[in-house]
CSV table of C-alpha atoms in Angstrom, one decimal:
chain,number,residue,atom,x,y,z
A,1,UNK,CA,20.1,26.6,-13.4
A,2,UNK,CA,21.3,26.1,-9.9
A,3,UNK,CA,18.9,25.8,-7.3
A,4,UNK,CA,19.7,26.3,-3.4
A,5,UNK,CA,17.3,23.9,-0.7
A,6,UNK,CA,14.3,25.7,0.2
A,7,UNK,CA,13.6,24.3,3.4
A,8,UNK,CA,15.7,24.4,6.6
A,9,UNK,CA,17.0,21.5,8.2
A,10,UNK,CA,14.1,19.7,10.9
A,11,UNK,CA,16.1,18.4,13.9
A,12,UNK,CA,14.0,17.9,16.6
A,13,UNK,CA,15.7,18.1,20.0
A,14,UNK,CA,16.6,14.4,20.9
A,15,UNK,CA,16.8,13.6,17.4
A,16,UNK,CA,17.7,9.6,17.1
A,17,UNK,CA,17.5,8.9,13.3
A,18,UNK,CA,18.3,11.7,10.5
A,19,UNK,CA,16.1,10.6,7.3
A,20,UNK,CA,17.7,11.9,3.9
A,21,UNK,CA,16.2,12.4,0.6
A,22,UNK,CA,18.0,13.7,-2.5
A,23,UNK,CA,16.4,17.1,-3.4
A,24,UNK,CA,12.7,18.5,-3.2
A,25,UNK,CA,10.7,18.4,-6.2
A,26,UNK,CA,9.8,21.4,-7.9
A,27,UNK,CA,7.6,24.0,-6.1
A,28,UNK,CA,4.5,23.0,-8.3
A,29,UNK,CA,4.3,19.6,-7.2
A,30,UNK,CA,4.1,20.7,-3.5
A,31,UNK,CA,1.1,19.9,-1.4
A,32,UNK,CA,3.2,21.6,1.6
A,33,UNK,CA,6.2,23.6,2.4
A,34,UNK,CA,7.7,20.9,4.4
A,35,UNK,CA,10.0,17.8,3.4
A,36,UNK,CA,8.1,14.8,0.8
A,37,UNK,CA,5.7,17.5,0.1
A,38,UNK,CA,4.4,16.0,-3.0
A,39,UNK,CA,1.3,14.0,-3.0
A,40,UNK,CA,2.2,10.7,-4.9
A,41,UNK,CA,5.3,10.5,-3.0
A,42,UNK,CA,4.8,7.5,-0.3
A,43,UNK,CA,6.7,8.9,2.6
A,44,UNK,CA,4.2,10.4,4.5
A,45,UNK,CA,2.0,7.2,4.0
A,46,UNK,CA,4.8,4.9,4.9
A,47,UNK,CA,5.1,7.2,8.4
A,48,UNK,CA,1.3,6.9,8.8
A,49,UNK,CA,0.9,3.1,7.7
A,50,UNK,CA,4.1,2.4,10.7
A,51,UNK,CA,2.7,5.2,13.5
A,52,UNK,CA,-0.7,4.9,13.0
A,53,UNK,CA,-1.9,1.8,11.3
A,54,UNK,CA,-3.3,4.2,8.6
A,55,UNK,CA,-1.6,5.2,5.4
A,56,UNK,CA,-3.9,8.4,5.3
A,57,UNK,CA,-3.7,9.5,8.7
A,58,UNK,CA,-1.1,12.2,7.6
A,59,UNK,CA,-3.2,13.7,4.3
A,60,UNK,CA,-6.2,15.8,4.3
A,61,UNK,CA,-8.1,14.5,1.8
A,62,UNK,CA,-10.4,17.7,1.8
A,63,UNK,CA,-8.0,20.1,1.5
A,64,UNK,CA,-5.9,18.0,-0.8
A,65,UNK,CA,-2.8,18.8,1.7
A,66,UNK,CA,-0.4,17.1,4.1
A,67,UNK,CA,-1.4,17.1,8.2
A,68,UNK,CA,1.9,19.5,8.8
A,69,UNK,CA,0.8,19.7,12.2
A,70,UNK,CA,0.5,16.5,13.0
A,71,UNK,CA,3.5,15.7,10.9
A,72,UNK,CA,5.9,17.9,13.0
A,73,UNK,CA,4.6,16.5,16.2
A,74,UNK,CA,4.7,13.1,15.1
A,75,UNK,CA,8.5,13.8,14.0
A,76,UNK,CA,9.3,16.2,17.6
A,77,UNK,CA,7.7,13.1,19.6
A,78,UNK,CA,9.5,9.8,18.1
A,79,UNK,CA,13.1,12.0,17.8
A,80,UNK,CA,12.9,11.6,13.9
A,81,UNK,CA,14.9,14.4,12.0
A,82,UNK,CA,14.9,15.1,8.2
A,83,UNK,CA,17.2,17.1,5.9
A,84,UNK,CA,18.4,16.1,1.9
A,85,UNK,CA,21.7,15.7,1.3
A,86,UNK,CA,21.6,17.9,-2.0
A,87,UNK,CA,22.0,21.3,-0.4
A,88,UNK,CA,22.8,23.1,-4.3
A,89,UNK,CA,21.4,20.7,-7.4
A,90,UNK,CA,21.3,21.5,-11.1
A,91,UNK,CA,18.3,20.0,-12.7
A,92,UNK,CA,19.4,17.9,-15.9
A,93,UNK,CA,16.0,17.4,-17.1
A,94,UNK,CA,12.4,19.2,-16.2
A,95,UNK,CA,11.5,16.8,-13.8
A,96,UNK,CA,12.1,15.6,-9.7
A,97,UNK,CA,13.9,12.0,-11.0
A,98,UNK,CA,17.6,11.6,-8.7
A,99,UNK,CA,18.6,10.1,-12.1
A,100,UNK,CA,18.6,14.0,-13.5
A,101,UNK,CA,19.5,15.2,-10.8
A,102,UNK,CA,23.2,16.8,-10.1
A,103,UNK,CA,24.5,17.3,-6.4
A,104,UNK,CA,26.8,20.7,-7.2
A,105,UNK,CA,26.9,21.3,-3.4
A,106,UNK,CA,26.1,18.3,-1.0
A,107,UNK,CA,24.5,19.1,2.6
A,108,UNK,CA,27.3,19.7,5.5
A,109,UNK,CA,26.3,16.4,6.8
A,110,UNK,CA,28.2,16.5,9.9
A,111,UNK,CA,27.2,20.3,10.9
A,112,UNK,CA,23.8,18.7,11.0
A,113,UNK,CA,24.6,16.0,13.3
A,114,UNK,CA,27.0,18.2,15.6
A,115,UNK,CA,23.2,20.0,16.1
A,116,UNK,CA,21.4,16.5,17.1
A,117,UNK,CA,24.1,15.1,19.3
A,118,UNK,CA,21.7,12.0,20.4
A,119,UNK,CA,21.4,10.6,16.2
A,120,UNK,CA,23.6,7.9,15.6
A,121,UNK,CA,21.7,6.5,12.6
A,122,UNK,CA,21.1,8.0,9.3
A,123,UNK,CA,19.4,6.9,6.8
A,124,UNK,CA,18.7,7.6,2.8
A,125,UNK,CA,15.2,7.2,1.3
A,126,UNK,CA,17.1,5.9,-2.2
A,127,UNK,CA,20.1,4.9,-3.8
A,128,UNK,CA,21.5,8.4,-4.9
A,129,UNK,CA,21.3,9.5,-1.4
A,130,UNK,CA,23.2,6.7,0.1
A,131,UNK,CA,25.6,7.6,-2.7
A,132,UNK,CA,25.7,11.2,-1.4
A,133,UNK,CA,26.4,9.8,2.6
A,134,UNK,CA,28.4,7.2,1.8
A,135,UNK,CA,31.3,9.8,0.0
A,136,UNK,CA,30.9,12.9,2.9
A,137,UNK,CA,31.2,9.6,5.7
A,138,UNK,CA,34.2,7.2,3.7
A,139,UNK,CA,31.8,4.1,4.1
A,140,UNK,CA,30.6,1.8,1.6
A,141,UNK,CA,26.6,2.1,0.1
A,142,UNK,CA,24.9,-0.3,2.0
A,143,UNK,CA,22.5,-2.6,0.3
A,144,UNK,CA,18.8,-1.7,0.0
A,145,UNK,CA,17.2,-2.7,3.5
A,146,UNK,CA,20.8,-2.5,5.2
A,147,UNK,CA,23.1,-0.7,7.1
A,148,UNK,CA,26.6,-0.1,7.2
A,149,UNK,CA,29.0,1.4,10.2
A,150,UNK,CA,30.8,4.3,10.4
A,151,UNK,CA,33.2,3.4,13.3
A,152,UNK,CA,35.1,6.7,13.5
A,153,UNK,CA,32.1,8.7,14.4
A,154,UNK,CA,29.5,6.0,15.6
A,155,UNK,CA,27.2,6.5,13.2
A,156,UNK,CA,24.8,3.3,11.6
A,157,UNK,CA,23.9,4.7,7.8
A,158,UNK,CA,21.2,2.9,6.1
A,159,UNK,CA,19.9,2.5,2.6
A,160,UNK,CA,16.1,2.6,2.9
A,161,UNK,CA,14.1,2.1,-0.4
A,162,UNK,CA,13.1,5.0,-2.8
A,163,UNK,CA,9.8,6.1,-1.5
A,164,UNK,CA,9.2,7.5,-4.9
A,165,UNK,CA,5.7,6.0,-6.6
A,166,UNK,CA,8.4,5.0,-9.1
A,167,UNK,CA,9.9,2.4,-7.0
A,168,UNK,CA,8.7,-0.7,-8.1
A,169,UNK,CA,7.6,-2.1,-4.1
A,170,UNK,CA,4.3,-2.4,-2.8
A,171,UNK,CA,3.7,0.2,0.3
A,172,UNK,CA,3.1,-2.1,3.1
A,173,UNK,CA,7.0,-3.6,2.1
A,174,UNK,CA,8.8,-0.4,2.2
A,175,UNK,CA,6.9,0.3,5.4
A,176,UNK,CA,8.2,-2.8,6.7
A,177,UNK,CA,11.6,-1.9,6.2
A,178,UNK,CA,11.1,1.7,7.4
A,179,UNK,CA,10.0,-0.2,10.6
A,180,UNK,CA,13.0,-2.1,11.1
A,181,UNK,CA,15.1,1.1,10.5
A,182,UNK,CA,13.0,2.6,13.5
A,183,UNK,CA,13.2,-0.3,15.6
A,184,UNK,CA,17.0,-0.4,15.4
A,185,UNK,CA,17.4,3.2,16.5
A,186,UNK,CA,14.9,2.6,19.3
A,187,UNK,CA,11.8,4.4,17.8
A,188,UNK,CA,9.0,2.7,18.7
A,189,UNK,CA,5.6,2.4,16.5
């Protein structure tokens, strides 16, 4: 079965970095309506552990839900923008793992970034993404941690690590690396 994105594009005006993931997981795993919206995922953690000095900050524990609010203004204020590159997917197994996962339709990348004019950095939260940017852009997938240039249109594309739970690395090291993404593109903690 083919499934469309649910959620629209967040570009915030004077976007500087565009983060990509793959593809939502299913609607039952959602804690929100809004991009990493499922609980185990470490995104949201890794953005409050790097902002705020506290992997919670963005989680209600209470409520069991994300701090959308706080999210959005966090992400309008620091100029981050996020979208997936899958824009159509075909599931090949009952489950939110990239490796069953089939990009039918891939996101029109550079659409997005005509609509945030001030991003010159993209980056993928895993491997499958970076696959996805590296074909719509021509450049090579960069190496975990890395970044490579896209000197036609200016744009540095990185390879951040998965933040599934899957991926074997403890939080505080993928937040480092998100850090040195945001520090590059001139987004300060």
């Amino acid at each position: 079965m083919l499934e469309s994105h649910p959620f629209p594009p967040y570009l915030p005006d004077g976007a500087k970095v565009l983060i990509m993931g793959t593809f939502p997981p299913q609607p039952h795993r959602w804690a929100m309506e809004f991009y990493y919206p499922n609980r185990t995922n470490d995104f949201w953690k890794i953005m409050g552990l790097i902002f705020y000095g506290d992997p919670g900050r963005l989680y209600d524990t209470g409520t069991r839900s994300f701090r959308l609010g706080l999210i959005k203004q966090l992400l309008d204020e620091k100029g981050i923008a996020l979208h997936d590159t899958g824009h159509e997917i075909r599931r090949l197994k009952d489950n939110a793992s990239d490796k069953y996962l089939e990009i039918v339709t891939p996101v029109p990348l550079f659409d997005l970034l005509a609509r945030i004019p001030e991003c010159h950095t993209i980056a993928s939260t895993g491997e499958k993404a970076a696959g996805v940017i590296a074909g719509l852009t021509g450049t090579e997938i960069p190496r975990m941690g890395h970044m490579v240039t896209d000197t036609v249109r200016h744009l540095d594309i990185w390879r951040m690590p998965s933040t599934s739970r899957a991926y074997p690395l403890p939080l505080e090291s993928k937040a480092a690396y998100y850090a040195t993404l945001f520090q590059a593109a001139g987004i300060e903690p």
